[in-house]
Amino acid sequence: MTLAAAAGLSHTQGFLSPTGVEIAFLLVGLVTFGAAVVTVTTRQLVHAALWLVVALGGLAVEYLLLTAEFIAWVQVLIYVGSVVVLLLFGLMLTKAPIGRSPDADSGNRWAALAVAVASAAALVWVVVDAFRTTWIDLDGRAAGSTEVTGEALFQNWVLPFEALSVLLLAALVGAIVLSRKAKATPTSAASADATPTGPTPGNGTTTRTPTGAATPSRGTSDGPSPAPGGRSSASDGRSSASNGQPSPQEGAR
Amino acid sequence: MNDALDVALRLLVVFVVFLAFPLIVGQTEHKVMAHMQGRLGPMYAGGFHGWAQLVADGVKFAQKEDVVPAGADRRIFQLAPAVALLPYLLVLLAIPIGPGEGAVGQAVDAGIFFVLAVMGVGVLGSLMAGWASANKFSLLGGLRTAAQLLAYELPMLLAAASVAMAAGTVSLPGIVDAFQWWWLPWQIVGAIVFFVAGLAELQRPPFDMPVADSEIIFGAYTEYTGLRFALFLLAEYAGIVVLCGLTTVLFLGGWHGPWGADGLGWVWTLLKTAILAFVVIWLRVTYPRLREDQLQKLSWTLLVPLALAQIALTGVVKVVIQ
Amino acid sequence: MSRPLSDHHTSPTSAERSRRPIPGSGLAKGLAVTLRTMMKKTVTEQYPEVQPDLPPRTRGVIGLFEENCTVCMLCARECPDWCIYIDSHKETVPPAAPGGRERSRNVLDRFAIDFSLCMYCGICIEVCPFDALFWSPEFEYAETDIRDLTHERDKLREWMWTVPAPPALDPGAEEPKEIAAARKAAEKLAAQQETAAAQPVAPSPPSATSPTGTEPHADEQARAAERPTRPMGGSQQQTDQPRQEDRE
């Protein structure tokens, strides 16, 4: 969609000068692409997450260049502000080694590449086909402004929108149900909110619930004063406790 | 040429505000906190009641050696302060202090979204710092930061959404334009939720679990010295300015006031912002730090339901008055 | 924000619930406390600029009034950490009256207190039978070398002039012994004078020369309260009079 819209933009008239927007769009696109490639090729886990921030931010800038301001900020808000933070949170909670992790590569490199290329081709083809003859009128209101988006969303597309809402709600409820079931086991979901700090001495988390009683024991096994082995051992100990935790919150997002 | 000059001037003004206001807030914090504890606070630097204390602090920070721990991830460690600080500068661009085009750095169409989105990015700085320091306390601080952000971003967004519903626009000047005095009681719950959640997102006491100095030293900033550390501190105080300015604009009517609506609106904005900044300091002095579970409980069981109730109330009133 | 966050009272009884305070009142109270403190005067002392207002019995440093010292060595012997150094020699004094016996007396050569050892217990001052040692509120005698903290008699004598007058007695306190003795003497004198006025003039007894003795029947206690100066009648404490001029 972005490419097609950009083509449409540049052939009529841009809001700066056509060449200016084109050049900026291309450069930002290159940066975004590069960041995306580094995201999947880097051997350092946290670096991958941070490169993802760059890629998503670059995408937001592309939206901005296409006058889709609302989408751009939502992109930053949801993806950069929340999803990546969640991702980093999960990484740090489980395993966040500084330096290369040799086991970060799953070995399905070629399959993944094939899937990526196929889906990208499908998306590009669909978008190009859909917008081939569409011309954007830039003299009127900006097509991506909040007002226009809101009107389109709540007048023409309200049913799909609501269906999506129901879907997300279902996912939310499902996540809660799953995490409650997990509560019977030591990895209590109630502690997902309360124990990101797990082994801190004396923070007294969740001792009031009977299910949470497993938390302090975990804390002591980890050691209130962590071993000089440092963070990797501490976070390893934590990983067993909270593997499944990001998922309910991801659903909440 | 005129346009370029205009843009440059606006950027310059915003930049000066960005550098000056946090210092003013910081100095006020020094003094107010001291007096609330029966002390005098800084009295030497600058001669008159220690007004230049923060300038002196800055000079001291600049002189310090910039240390990067041996095991740290150098690049990310060094980049983190900038990531923490810059978003607040961007947000400051979008906050209107008076009516009209002249009183805002850059009018943004989807102002609320812009502001909240960019503020959320700032937390990445703390996360990066916490991870890259190769220090278990820093890592814990980073984790707590992330958990806190996840918990408090939601009520903050919901409260802001309530006000956007009331005004029928997501642009910040538009919201202030639509403001009526009776919005204050109408949106008071949303205002409190927004302010508290904002405090938590800034990791200000009593929500300073991520930097709880008595247990994890200084959280994600433990390994930082010199200018980079100062940048983190500056980010915190810039965050106070931004939060207070936003609360003023969204909930307290910005430049609206009983007198001096013409031309003096910016005084009202600054006054309300200053009062809110005082409240931030006041809360810091008064309350002890929340424990991590209390912190999460407050958000999920109190602030989120309150914000949802506020949205419902806003919707009902909005339908009724139409 | 408007709710107590602790969940210690998960199941309050009905009685507890009935007199539970308004939610958030504790938070408001906390805010009130800090605000009130902010309005109050601060307690910070700006010491180098403003001298502290020390109470009269401050144990700052020990001053020596040499004239009263008889080199009895009690202070040096009682000192728990042995920080007082005293040297002396004996001198013979020619007889006061011709034909009398020569007297020998101790002459102080050195009197030093090592304030790096002194623990300010005040025992030396307590035991001194002749009131030669006093507490002075002077406290600014820090040195950069620990050895310089041993102060000799000239320095101790300088500090003597900073010793304040003792505080006045309480209005209801017992009359000091010296004043009581002087008053009795004065009363006796007055009675004698009365009888002498009735009879031919008699020489006045030499003992009643003190100024207190010249005021018969004054309310001694009230006067003691009014005047912060020490009682004078025949008291040993007269010996620290010289510093009266130097004192503020």
CSV table of N, CA and C in Angstrom, one decimal, chain B residues 69-146:
chain,number,residue,atom,x,y,z
B,69,PRO,N,31.1,0.6,31.8
B,69,PRO,CA,31.6,-0.7,32.4
B,69,PRO,C,32.1,-1.6,31.4
B,70,ALA,N,33.1,-2.4,31.9
B,70,ALA,CA,33.8,-3.3,30.9
B,70,ALA,C,32.9,-4.3,30.2
B,71,GLY,N,31.9,-4.8,31.0
B,71,GLY,CA,31.1,-5.9,30.4
B,71,GLY,C,29.9,-5.3,29.7
B,72,ALA,N,29.8,-4.0,29.6
B,72,ALA,CA,28.6,-3.4,29.1
B,72,ALA,C,28.6,-3.5,27.5
B,73,ASP,N,27.4,-3.3,27.0
B,73,ASP,CA,27.2,-3.2,25.6
B,73,ASP,C,27.4,-1.7,25.2
B,74,ARG,N,28.6,-1.4,24.8
B,74,ARG,CA,29.0,0.0,24.7
B,74,ARG,C,28.0,0.9,24.0
B,75,ARG,N,27.7,0.5,22.8
B,75,ARG,CA,26.9,1.4,21.9
B,75,ARG,C,25.6,1.7,22.5
B,76,ILE,N,24.9,0.7,23.0
B,76,ILE,CA,23.6,0.9,23.5
B,76,ILE,C,23.6,1.6,24.9
B,77,PHE,N,24.7,1.3,25.6
B,77,PHE,CA,24.9,2.0,26.9
B,77,PHE,C,25.0,3.5,26.6
B,78,GLN,N,25.7,3.9,25.6
B,78,GLN,CA,26.0,5.3,25.3
B,78,GLN,C,24.8,5.9,24.7
B,79,LEU,N,24.0,5.2,24.0
B,79,LEU,CA,22.9,5.7,23.3
B,79,LEU,C,21.7,6.0,24.2
B,80,ALA,N,21.6,5.2,25.2
B,80,ALA,CA,20.4,5.2,26.1
B,80,ALA,C,19.9,6.6,26.6
B,81,PRO,N,20.9,7.4,27.1
B,81,PRO,CA,20.4,8.7,27.6
B,81,PRO,C,19.7,9.5,26.6
B,82,ALA,N,20.2,9.5,25.3
B,82,ALA,CA,19.6,10.3,24.3
B,82,ALA,C,18.2,9.8,24.0
B,83,VAL,N,18.0,8.4,24.0
B,83,VAL,CA,16.7,7.9,23.7
B,83,VAL,C,15.8,8.3,24.9
B,84,ALA,N,16.3,8.4,26.1
B,84,ALA,CA,15.4,8.7,27.2
B,84,ALA,C,15.0,10.2,27.1
B,85,LEU,N,15.9,11.0,26.6
B,85,LEU,CA,15.7,12.5,26.7
B,85,LEU,C,14.9,13.1,25.5
B,86,LEU,N,15.3,12.6,24.3
B,86,LEU,CA,14.8,13.3,23.1
B,86,LEU,C,13.2,13.3,23.0
B,87,PRO,N,12.6,12.2,23.4
B,87,PRO,CA,11.1,12.2,23.2
B,87,PRO,C,10.5,13.3,24.0
B,88,TYR,N,11.0,13.7,25.1
B,88,TYR,CA,10.3,14.8,25.9
B,88,TYR,C,10.5,16.1,25.1
B,89,LEU,N,11.6,16.2,24.4
B,89,LEU,CA,11.8,17.5,23.6
B,89,LEU,C,10.8,17.5,22.5
B,90,LEU,N,10.5,16.3,21.9
B,90,LEU,CA,9.6,16.3,20.8
B,90,LEU,C,8.2,16.6,21.3
B,91,VAL,N,7.9,16.0,22.5
B,91,VAL,CA,6.5,16.2,23.1
B,91,VAL,C,6.3,17.7,23.4
B,92,LEU,N,7.4,18.3,23.9
B,92,LEU,CA,7.3,19.7,24.2
B,92,LEU,C,6.9,20.6,23.0
B,93,LEU,N,7.3,20.1,21.9
B,93,LEU,CA,7.0,20.8,20.6
B,93,LEU,C,5.5,20.9,20.4
B,94,ALA,N,4.7,20.0,20.9
B,94,ALA,CA,3.3,19.9,20.5
B,94,ALA,C,2.4,20.5,21.6
B,95,ILE,N,2.9,20.9,22.7
B,95,ILE,CA,2.1,21.4,23.8
B,95,ILE,C,1.8,22.9,23.6
B,96,PRO,N,0.5,23.2,23.4
B,96,PRO,CA,0.2,24.6,23.2
B,96,PRO,C,0.1,25.3,24.6
B,97,ILE,N,0.7,26.5,24.6
B,97,ILE,CA,0.6,27.3,25.9
B,97,ILE,C,-0.4,28.4,25.8
B,98,GLY,N,-0.8,28.8,24.6
B,98,GLY,CA,-1.7,29.9,24.4
B,98,GLY,C,-2.6,29.6,23.2
B,99,PRO,N,-3.6,30.4,23.0
B,99,PRO,CA,-4.5,30.3,21.8
B,99,PRO,C,-3.7,30.7,20.6
B,100,GLY,N,-4.1,30.1,19.5
B,100,GLY,CA,-3.6,30.6,18.2
B,100,GLY,C,-2.3,29.8,17.8
B,101,GLU,N,-1.9,30.0,16.6
B,101,GLU,CA,-0.8,29.3,16.0
B,101,GLU,C,0.5,29.7,16.6
B,102,GLY,N,0.6,30.9,17.2
B,102,GLY,CA,1.9,31.4,17.6
B,102,GLY,C,2.3,30.8,18.9
B,103,ALA,N,1.4,30.1,19.6
B,103,ALA,CA,1.8,29.6,21.0
B,103,ALA,C,2.0,28.2,21.1
B,104,VAL,N,2.3,27.5,20.0
B,104,VAL,CA,2.6,26.1,20.0
B,104,VAL,C,3.8,25.9,19.1
B,105,GLY,N,4.7,25.0,19.5
B,105,GLY,CA,5.8,24.7,18.7
B,105,GLY,C,5.5,24.2,17.3
B,106,GLN,N,4.6,23.2,17.3
B,106,GLN,CA,4.2,22.7,16.0
B,106,GLN,C,2.8,22.0,16.3
B,107,ALA,N,1.8,22.6,15.7
B,107,ALA,CA,0.4,22.0,15.9
B,107,ALA,C,0.4,20.6,15.2
B,108,VAL,N,0.1,19.6,16.0
B,108,VAL,CA,0.0,18.3,15.5
B,108,VAL,C,-1.5,17.8,15.4
B,109,ASP,N,-1.8,17.3,14.3
B,109,ASP,CA,-3.3,16.9,14.1
B,109,ASP,C,-3.7,16.0,15.2
B,110,ALA,N,-3.0,14.8,15.3
B,110,ALA,CA,-3.4,13.8,16.3
B,110,ALA,C,-2.6,14.0,17.5
B,111,GLY,N,-2.8,15.2,18.1
B,111,GLY,CA,-1.9,15.6,19.2
B,111,GLY,C,-1.8,14.6,20.4
B,112,ILE,N,-2.9,14.2,20.8
B,112,ILE,CA,-2.9,13.2,22.0
B,112,ILE,C,-2.1,12.0,21.7
B,113,PHE,N,-2.4,11.5,20.5
B,113,PHE,CA,-1.7,10.2,20.1
B,113,PHE,C,-0.2,10.5,20.0
B,114,PHE,N,0.1,11.6,19.4
B,114,PHE,CA,1.6,11.9,19.2
B,114,PHE,C,2.2,12.0,20.6
B,115,VAL,N,1.6,12.7,21.5
B,115,VAL,CA,2.2,13.0,22.8
B,115,VAL,C,2.4,11.7,23.5
B,116,LEU,N,1.3,10.9,23.6
B,116,LEU,CA,1.4,9.7,24.4
B,116,LEU,C,2.4,8.7,23.7
B,117,ALA,N,2.3,8.6,22.4
B,117,ALA,CA,3.2,7.7,21.7
B,117,ALA,C,4.7,8.0,22.0
B,118,VAL,N,5.0,9.3,21.8
B,118,VAL,CA,6.4,9.6,21.9
B,118,VAL,C,6.9,9.5,23.4
B,119,MET,N,6.0,9.8,24.3
B,119,MET,CA,6.4,9.7,25.7
B,119,MET,C,6.7,8.2,26.1
B,120,GLY,N,5.9,7.3,25.4
B,120,GLY,CA,6.1,5.9,25.7
B,120,GLY,C,7.5,5.5,25.2
B,121,VAL,N,8.0,6.1,24.1
B,121,VAL,CA,9.3,5.8,23.6
B,121,VAL,C,10.4,6.1,24.6
B,122,GLY,N,10.2,7.1,25.3
B,122,GLY,CA,11.2,7.5,26.3
B,122,GLY,C,11.6,6.4,27.2
B,123,VAL,N,10.7,5.6,27.5
B,123,VAL,CA,10.9,4.5,28.5
B,123,VAL,C,11.9,3.5,27.9
B,124,LEU,N,12.0,3.4,26.6
B,124,LEU,CA,13.0,2.5,25.9
B,124,LEU,C,14.4,2.9,26.4
B,125,GLY,N,14.6,4.2,26.7
B,125,GLY,CA,15.9,4.6,27.1
B,125,GLY,C,16.3,3.9,28.4
B,126,SER,N,15.4,3.9,29.3
B,126,SER,CA,15.6,3.2,30.6
B,126,SER,C,15.9,1.7,30.4
B,127,LEU,N,15.1,1.1,29.5
B,127,LEU,CA,15.2,-0.3,29.3
B,127,LEU,C,16.6,-0.6,28.7
B,128,MET,N,17.0,0.2,27.7
B,128,MET,CA,18.3,0.0,27.1
B,128,MET,C,19.4,0.2,28.1
B,129,ALA,N,19.3,1.2,29.0
B,129,ALA,CA,20.3,1.5,30.0
B,129,ALA,C,20.3,0.3,30.9
B,130,GLY,N,19.2,-0.2,31.3
B,130,GLY,CA,19.1,-1.3,32.3
B,130,GLY,C,19.8,-2.5,31.8
B,131,TRP,N,19.5,-2.8,30.5
B,131,TRP,CA,20.0,-4.0,29.9
B,131,TRP,C,21.5,-3.9,29.6
B,132,ALA,N,21.9,-2.8,29.1
B,132,ALA,CA,23.3,-2.7,28.6
B,132,ALA,C,24.3,-2.5,29.7
B,133,SER,N,23.9,-2.2,30.9
B,133,SER,CA,24.9,-1.9,31.9
B,133,SER,C,25.6,-3.1,32.4
B,134,ALA,N,25.1,-4.3,32.1
B,134,ALA,CA,25.8,-5.5,32.6
B,134,ALA,C,25.8,-5.5,34.1
B,135,ASN,N,24.7,-5.2,34.7
B,135,ASN,CA,24.6,-5.1,36.2
B,135,ASN,C,23.3,-5.6,36.6
B,136,LYS,N,23.3,-6.5,37.6
B,136,LYS,CA,22.0,-7.1,37.9
B,136,LYS,C,21.0,-6.1,38.5
B,137,PHE,N,21.5,-5.1,39.2
B,137,PHE,CA,20.5,-4.1,39.7
B,137,PHE,C,20.0,-3.3,38.6
B,138,SER,N,20.8,-3.0,37.6
B,138,SER,CA,20.3,-2.2,36.5
B,138,SER,C,19.3,-3.0,35.7
B,139,LEU,N,19.5,-4.3,35.6
B,139,LEU,CA,18.6,-5.1,34.9
B,139,LEU,C,17.2,-5.2,35.6
B,140,LEU,N,17.3,-5.3,36.9
B,140,LEU,CA,16.1,-5.3,37.7
B,140,LEU,C,15.4,-4.0,37.5
B,141,GLY,N,16.1,-2.9,37.5
B,141,GLY,CA,15.5,-1.6,37.3
B,141,GLY,C,14.8,-1.5,36.0
B,142,GLY,N,15.5,-2.0,35.0
B,142,GLY,CA,14.9,-2.0,33.6
B,142,GLY,C,13.6,-2.8,33.6
B,143,LEU,N,13.7,-4.0,34.2
B,143,LEU,CA,12.5,-4.8,34.3
B,143,LEU,C,11.3,-4.1,34.9
B,144,ARG,N,11.6,-3.5,36.1
B,144,ARG,CA,10.6,-2.8,36.8
B,144,ARG,C,10.0,-1.6,35.9
B,145,THR,N,10.9,-1.0,35.3
B,145,THR,CA,10.5,0.1,34.4
B,145,THR,C,9.5,-0.4,33.4
B,146,ALA,N,9.9,-1.5,32.7
B,146,ALA,CA,9.0,-2.1,31.7
B,146,ALA,C,7.6,-2.5,32.3
